[in-house]
Every structure is written in structure tokens, then in C-alpha cells.
Amino acid sequence: MTLASEFVSTIRGVVGHSDEAIGLHVPEIGELEKKYILECLDSTFVSSVGAFIPKLEARMQEITGAKHAVAVSNGTVGLQVAMFLAGVEPGDEVVIPTLSFIATANAVSHCGAVPYFVDSEESTLGMSPAALRIALSSFEKVSGGLRNPVTGRRIAAIVPMHTLGHPVNIHAICEVAAEFGVPVVEDAAESLGSFVGGRHTGTFGLTGMISFNGNKIVTTGGGGVILTDDDELGRRAKHLTTTAKLAHKWEFEHDEVAWNYRMPNLNAALGMAQLDKYPRYLQQKRVLASRYAEAFAGVSGLSFVPEPAGTSSNYWLCAVRLDSPSLEVRDSLMSAAHEAGLLVRPMWNLLHQQRMYTGAGRGDVSVATDLHASLICIPSTPALAADLG
Ligand SMILES: Cc1ncc(COP(=O)(O)O)c(C=O)c1O
């Protein structure tokens, strides 16, 4: 048997056989979603005011333990505001992993700043604390912080990302960041339900963001939340994402230039139904992951990607890794799976190679380059472990 056919048959052994293609991560939309959405429609509050929005924020505070959770229209704008609140200004530089979705870099650009790319760590797939230390050590200490001597820009924030839901080595990253006096903003877009030592991802930095995009473990259609424990930043997150309007029964007075980034109530209604079911989703995803881990244990040349030691991952996207990185072999496995109706996908193209970002600064990115050439994400819909539900 070729590696490609073994790859396909191992996935099939876990997810079963079907005539229809099996998606990577398909949302489960059922009666509860319809009920809450109808309730929202009947209320006529379909836009940026309505009862479901504060309910969703309260539920997210409960789940994450964050003091403040502010609902926004998508994760990308949430990350932009999270960086803005942490002090990122036009002309600054922000350290991010090169192995991430484009939104991490774009959110930096939307702040008027530019990214500086660092490498990943094999064990977490996320930002390497060692690579971060090398990058920060190469910058100069100036009054008020750190400056990249090559570009002359201030280093305003560090944005680690929890890749595929697997927690990054956040304690080590926060330690390095604190040593150099740079705030951490967590891109926890993919990691709702992922914990480090019992603490939810997205709550370690000064601010953080979780996405509710349609492909995430919980969806609002489009949406996200900004997380923070800081009361003033929590207040500003809400104020700035709701046009900075001063509370008044009829006057339209706004005290700064701000955004209309509020999550609509209609989306929050969908999200509340999903959040009611989220404990089951999380359980199903972890069971699915353990089935894949067991099935791939017997395949040589490939290994299942486990949660990092000391963490609990939501396994947003389960993934396997080629023992020897090779884009050619990776793509042969991808093609075989697609032909067999399994909609697997590779990692994102590395950010430093995306045309908008080729001019940005970076350190050595060899681990990320290998990860890009060796990882394949495999079907991860919770319902694939439906026998549990
Ligand atoms: C790592 C990462 N950052 C940011 C985002 C942006 O979130 P959204 O799609 O909700 O804008 C996503 C996902 O979509 C993501 O995977």
C-alpha cells in the first residue's frame, strides 16, 4: 500500500464511509439555532442591540474566566482592536508567527503597523519562545521600550497564536515578553475550549481574541470576542467597537473616532444555540482526536499531532504530520484524500511569503517551513464522533 492510500484508508477507518464528501469542519445547525434565530427575528432586534449579545458575552466570560468579553463582528477586527488597546500605533512593529492565518498579519496592518515574523516550535506548532527571545535580543532598548535597529520602528506587541487549537507555550512567551517590557495580545481565534493548566487560552495576554467564524468549534456565522481582565480596556473595547457613543436617550454624541464592529444580535442568537451545545462539541472533538491518534499510531511515515504536554486542546483541526517534510509527498496525500471525498487541507502559506509581507523583517523560520511542508489537517467536525452525542 502507498502512503497516500494508507492515509486515506486510516481516515476512513475513523470517520466511516459515505457517498458525500466529508468536509474539514462543518457546523451543526439544528432546531435550537432555528428557535433562537426566530426568537431574535420576532423581537425585531436583529442588529447591534438585543438580548442575545450580552448573554453571549456573559457566557464567554463564564467559559474563559475573562473579566470582560466584548462581542464583535469577526475575529479579524477583534484582533485589530485587541492590538489597538494594547497600544499598537501606526508605524509600530508587531512580532507574530509566520505560521498563521493571514488575519494575524492583516490585523497588524489594519493598525497601521507592520509585522515582524518569528519561527514556530515543533511541540506546539505556535510561536517559539526561543525564537522570540532571539528576535527581541536583536532589538535595541530605548526609552519607552524596544526598537528594531534595522527599521527604526518601535516593537509594540507580541501576538502568539494557538495553532489549530493547540495551546502555544504561553507561559514562556509571557515571561520573555515581560522581560523585554512588551505586551502580549493572544490570537486565540482557533482555541475556544483550549486550556493551559486549567486557564483558558486568550486570557494570558493583556488582551486576546476568539473567533466564531463558520469553520470554528462554535460559530455565530461571523463574529468573535475580545477578552481582557483589565476593566478600563474592557470598557474601551466595548466603547470603541460601538462608535464611541455617549449613553443618552436621544443625543448622538461620540467622544472619539471609533468603529461599528459590534456583533449583530442575529449572529449572537446563532452563537447562543451553539454555545449551549459547546460542551458536547468539545467532548466529541477530543474523542475524535483520540481515535485518530490510535489509528495513525500504526502508520509509518506519518504521525498524529497531539496536544502539547500540560495543556488541554480543543483539537479544532486534527492534523497529521509527515516524518520527513516534503511538499511533493504532502500534496500527493492531499490529492488522494480529495479524490476519495475527504476534504483535507494544508497549513496556510507562510506569512513572510505572502506578497504583501515579503518586505517585513523576520528571524530564522526553518521550523515553520518544515511544519508547512509536513502538516495536513484532516476532517474534524464534532459530529464525526456522533455516536457520543
Ligand atoms: C489564527 C486566526 N487568526 C484570526 C482569524 C480571524 O478570524 P475571523 O475569520 O473571525 O475574522 C482566524 C480565523 O478565521 C484565525 O484562524
PDB file of N, CA and C in Angstrom, residues 194-230:
ATOM      1  N   SER A 194      -9.663  25.473  24.740  1.00  0.00           N
ATOM      2  CA  SER A 194      -8.284  25.002  24.966  1.00  0.00           C
ATOM      3  C   SER A 194      -7.710  25.701  26.202  1.00  0.00           C
ATOM      4  N   PHE A 195      -7.095  24.885  27.035  1.00  0.00           N
ATOM      5  CA  PHE A 195      -6.642  25.389  28.341  1.00  0.00           C
ATOM      6  C   PHE A 195      -5.174  25.054  28.586  1.00  0.00           C
ATOM      7  N   VAL A 196      -4.532  25.900  29.398  1.00  0.00           N
ATOM      8  CA  VAL A 196      -3.171  25.625  29.866  1.00  0.00           C
ATOM      9  C   VAL A 196      -3.244  25.632  31.386  1.00  0.00           C
ATOM     10  N   GLY A 197      -2.989  24.464  31.977  1.00  0.00           N
ATOM     11  CA  GLY A 197      -3.064  24.376  33.441  1.00  0.00           C
ATOM     12  C   GLY A 197      -4.406  24.855  33.976  1.00  0.00           C
ATOM     13  N   GLY A 198      -5.481  24.555  33.272  1.00  0.00           N
ATOM     14  CA  GLY A 198      -6.814  24.909  33.745  1.00  0.00           C
ATOM     15  C   GLY A 198      -7.240  26.335  33.392  1.00  0.00           C
ATOM     16  N   ARG A 199      -6.325  27.118  32.804  1.00  0.00           N
ATOM     17  CA  ARG A 199      -6.685  28.510  32.453  1.00  0.00           C
ATOM     18  C   ARG A 199      -6.916  28.589  30.942  1.00  0.00           C
ATOM     19  N   HIS A 200      -7.986  29.285  30.565  1.00  0.00           N
ATOM     20  CA  HIS A 200      -8.379  29.311  29.148  1.00  0.00           C
ATOM     21  C   HIS A 200      -7.415  30.151  28.312  1.00  0.00           C
ATOM     22  N   THR A 201      -7.117  29.648  27.113  1.00  0.00           N
ATOM     23  CA  THR A 201      -6.293  30.422  26.185  1.00  0.00           C
ATOM     24  C   THR A 201      -7.004  31.738  25.847  1.00  0.00           C
ATOM     25  N   GLY A 202      -6.204  32.755  25.596  1.00  0.00           N
ATOM     26  CA  GLY A 202      -6.773  34.073  25.284  1.00  0.00           C
ATOM     27  C   GLY A 202      -6.854  34.963  26.508  1.00  0.00           C
ATOM     28  N   THR A 203      -6.537  34.375  27.701  1.00  0.00           N
ATOM     29  CA  THR A 203      -6.651  35.160  28.936  1.00  0.00           C
ATOM     30  C   THR A 203      -5.288  35.415  29.588  1.00  0.00           C
ATOM     31  N   PHE A 204      -4.218  35.022  28.908  1.00  0.00           N
ATOM     32  CA  PHE A 204      -2.879  35.206  29.490  1.00  0.00           C
ATOM     33  C   PHE A 204      -2.290  36.568  29.113  1.00  0.00           C
ATOM     34  N   GLY A 205      -2.635  37.055  27.940  1.00  0.00           N
ATOM     35  CA  GLY A 205      -2.092  38.332  27.477  1.00  0.00           C
ATOM     36  C   GLY A 205      -2.883  39.496  28.058  1.00  0.00           C
ATOM     37  N   LEU A 206      -2.441  40.700  27.707  1.00  0.00           N
ATOM     38  CA  LEU A 206      -3.172  41.901  28.143  1.00  0.00           C
ATOM     39  C   LEU A 206      -4.570  41.878  27.526  1.00  0.00           C
ATOM     40  N   THR A 207      -4.637  41.465  26.271  1.00  0.00           N
ATOM     41  CA  THR A 207      -5.919  41.299  25.571  1.00  0.00           C
ATOM     42  C   THR A 207      -5.823  40.027  24.726  1.00  0.00           C
ATOM     43  N   GLY A 208      -6.979  39.528  24.289  1.00  0.00           N
ATOM     44  CA  GLY A 208      -6.998  38.346  23.435  1.00  0.00           C
ATOM     45  C   GLY A 208      -8.245  38.356  22.581  1.00  0.00           C
ATOM     46  N   MET A 209      -8.297  37.435  21.636  1.00  0.00           N
ATOM     47  CA  MET A 209      -9.459  37.364  20.731  1.00  0.00           C
ATOM     48  C   MET A 209      -9.788  35.912  20.404  1.00  0.00           C
ATOM     49  N   ILE A 210     -11.081  35.614  20.379  1.00  0.00           N
ATOM     50  CA  ILE A 210     -11.561  34.295  19.937  1.00  0.00           C
ATOM     51  C   ILE A 210     -12.494  34.520  18.752  1.00  0.00           C
ATOM     52  N   SER A 211     -12.371  33.689  17.718  1.00  0.00           N
ATOM     53  CA  SER A 211     -13.213  33.832  16.510  1.00  0.00           C
ATOM     54  C   SER A 211     -14.384  32.854  16.543  1.00  0.00           C
ATOM     55  N   PHE A 212     -15.506  33.306  15.973  1.00  0.00           N
ATOM     56  CA  PHE A 212     -16.682  32.435  15.797  1.00  0.00           C
ATOM     57  C   PHE A 212     -16.995  32.283  14.313  1.00  0.00           C
ATOM     58  N   ASN A 213     -15.957  32.273  13.492  1.00  0.00           N
ATOM     59  CA  ASN A 213     -16.161  32.070  12.057  1.00  0.00           C
ATOM     60  C   ASN A 213     -16.885  30.727  11.822  1.00  0.00           C
ATOM     61  N   GLY A 214     -17.460  30.578  10.650  1.00  0.00           N
ATOM     62  CA  GLY A 214     -18.250  29.374  10.350  1.00  0.00           C
ATOM     63  C   GLY A 214     -17.496  28.069  10.478  1.00  0.00           C
ATOM     64  N   ASN A 215     -16.156  28.120  10.393  1.00  0.00           N
ATOM     65  CA  ASN A 215     -15.390  26.878  10.476  1.00  0.00           C
ATOM     66  C   ASN A 215     -14.867  26.592  11.881  1.00  0.00           C
ATOM     67  N   LYS A 216     -15.227  27.428  12.865  1.00  0.00           N
ATOM     68  CA  LYS A 216     -14.675  27.238  14.207  1.00  0.00           C
ATOM     69  C   LYS A 216     -15.545  26.274  15.025  1.00  0.00           C
ATOM     70  N   ILE A 217     -15.074  25.921  16.233  1.00  0.00           N
ATOM     71  CA  ILE A 217     -15.789  24.924  17.051  1.00  0.00           C
ATOM     72  C   ILE A 217     -17.198  25.421  17.399  1.00  0.00           C
ATOM     73  N   VAL A 218     -17.321  26.753  17.580  1.00  0.00           N
ATOM     74  CA  VAL A 218     -18.626  27.392  17.793  1.00  0.00           C
ATOM     75  C   VAL A 218     -18.717  28.542  16.798  1.00  0.00           C
ATOM     76  N   THR A 219     -19.833  28.633  16.093  1.00  0.00           N
ATOM     77  CA  THR A 219     -19.957  29.718  15.120  1.00  0.00           C
ATOM     78  C   THR A 219     -21.137  30.632  15.410  1.00  0.00           C
ATOM     79  N   THR A 220     -20.935  31.923  15.038  1.00  0.00           N
ATOM     80  CA  THR A 220     -22.045  32.879  15.038  1.00  0.00           C
ATOM     81  C   THR A 220     -22.305  33.289  13.575  1.00  0.00           C
ATOM     82  N   GLY A 221     -21.823  32.509  12.630  1.00  0.00           N
ATOM     83  CA  GLY A 221     -21.821  32.914  11.226  1.00  0.00           C
ATOM     84  C   GLY A 221     -20.510  33.647  10.997  1.00  0.00           C
ATOM     85  N   GLY A 222     -20.475  34.891  11.397  1.00  0.00           N
ATOM     86  CA  GLY A 222     -19.226  35.648  11.504  1.00  0.00           C
ATOM     87  C   GLY A 222     -19.253  36.289  12.867  1.00  0.00           C
ATOM     88  N   GLY A 223     -18.126  36.366  13.518  1.00  0.00           N
ATOM     89  CA  GLY A 223     -18.125  37.002  14.834  1.00  0.00           C
ATOM     90  C   GLY A 223     -16.892  36.649  15.629  1.00  0.00           C
ATOM     91  N   GLY A 224     -16.779  37.269  16.786  1.00  0.00           N
ATOM     92  CA  GLY A 224     -15.653  36.990  17.669  1.00  0.00           C
ATOM     93  C   GLY A 224     -15.862  37.709  18.988  1.00  0.00           C
ATOM     94  N   VAL A 225     -14.953  37.477  19.925  1.00  0.00           N
ATOM     95  CA  VAL A 225     -14.962  38.260  21.169  1.00  0.00           C
ATOM     96  C   VAL A 225     -13.548  38.730  21.474  1.00  0.00           C
ATOM     97  N   ILE A 226     -13.494  39.923  22.062  1.00  0.00           N
ATOM     98  CA  ILE A 226     -12.242  40.439  22.613  1.00  0.00           C
ATOM     99  C   ILE A 226     -12.272  40.094  24.094  1.00  0.00           C
ATOM    100  N   LEU A 227     -11.169  39.558  24.610  1.00  0.00           N
ATOM    101  CA  LEU A 227     -11.085  39.193  26.034  1.00  0.00           C
ATOM    102  C   LEU A 227     -10.065  40.077  26.740  1.00  0.00           C
ATOM    103  N   THR A 228     -10.386  40.464  27.950  1.00  0.00           N
ATOM    104  CA  THR A 228      -9.384  41.134  28.800  1.00  0.00           C
ATOM    105  C   THR A 228      -9.834  41.074  30.251  1.00  0.00           C
ATOM    106  N   ASP A 229      -8.861  41.121  31.150  1.00  0.00           N
ATOM    107  CA  ASP A 229      -9.159  41.193  32.583  1.00  0.00           C
ATOM    108  C   ASP A 229      -9.083  42.629  33.071  1.00  0.00           C
ATOM    109  N   ASP A 230      -8.647  43.517  32.207  1.00  0.00           N
ATOM    110  CA  ASP A 230      -8.435  44.911  32.587  1.00  0.00           C
ATOM    111  C   ASP A 230      -9.747  45.691  32.419  1.00  0.00           C
TER     112      ASP A 230
END
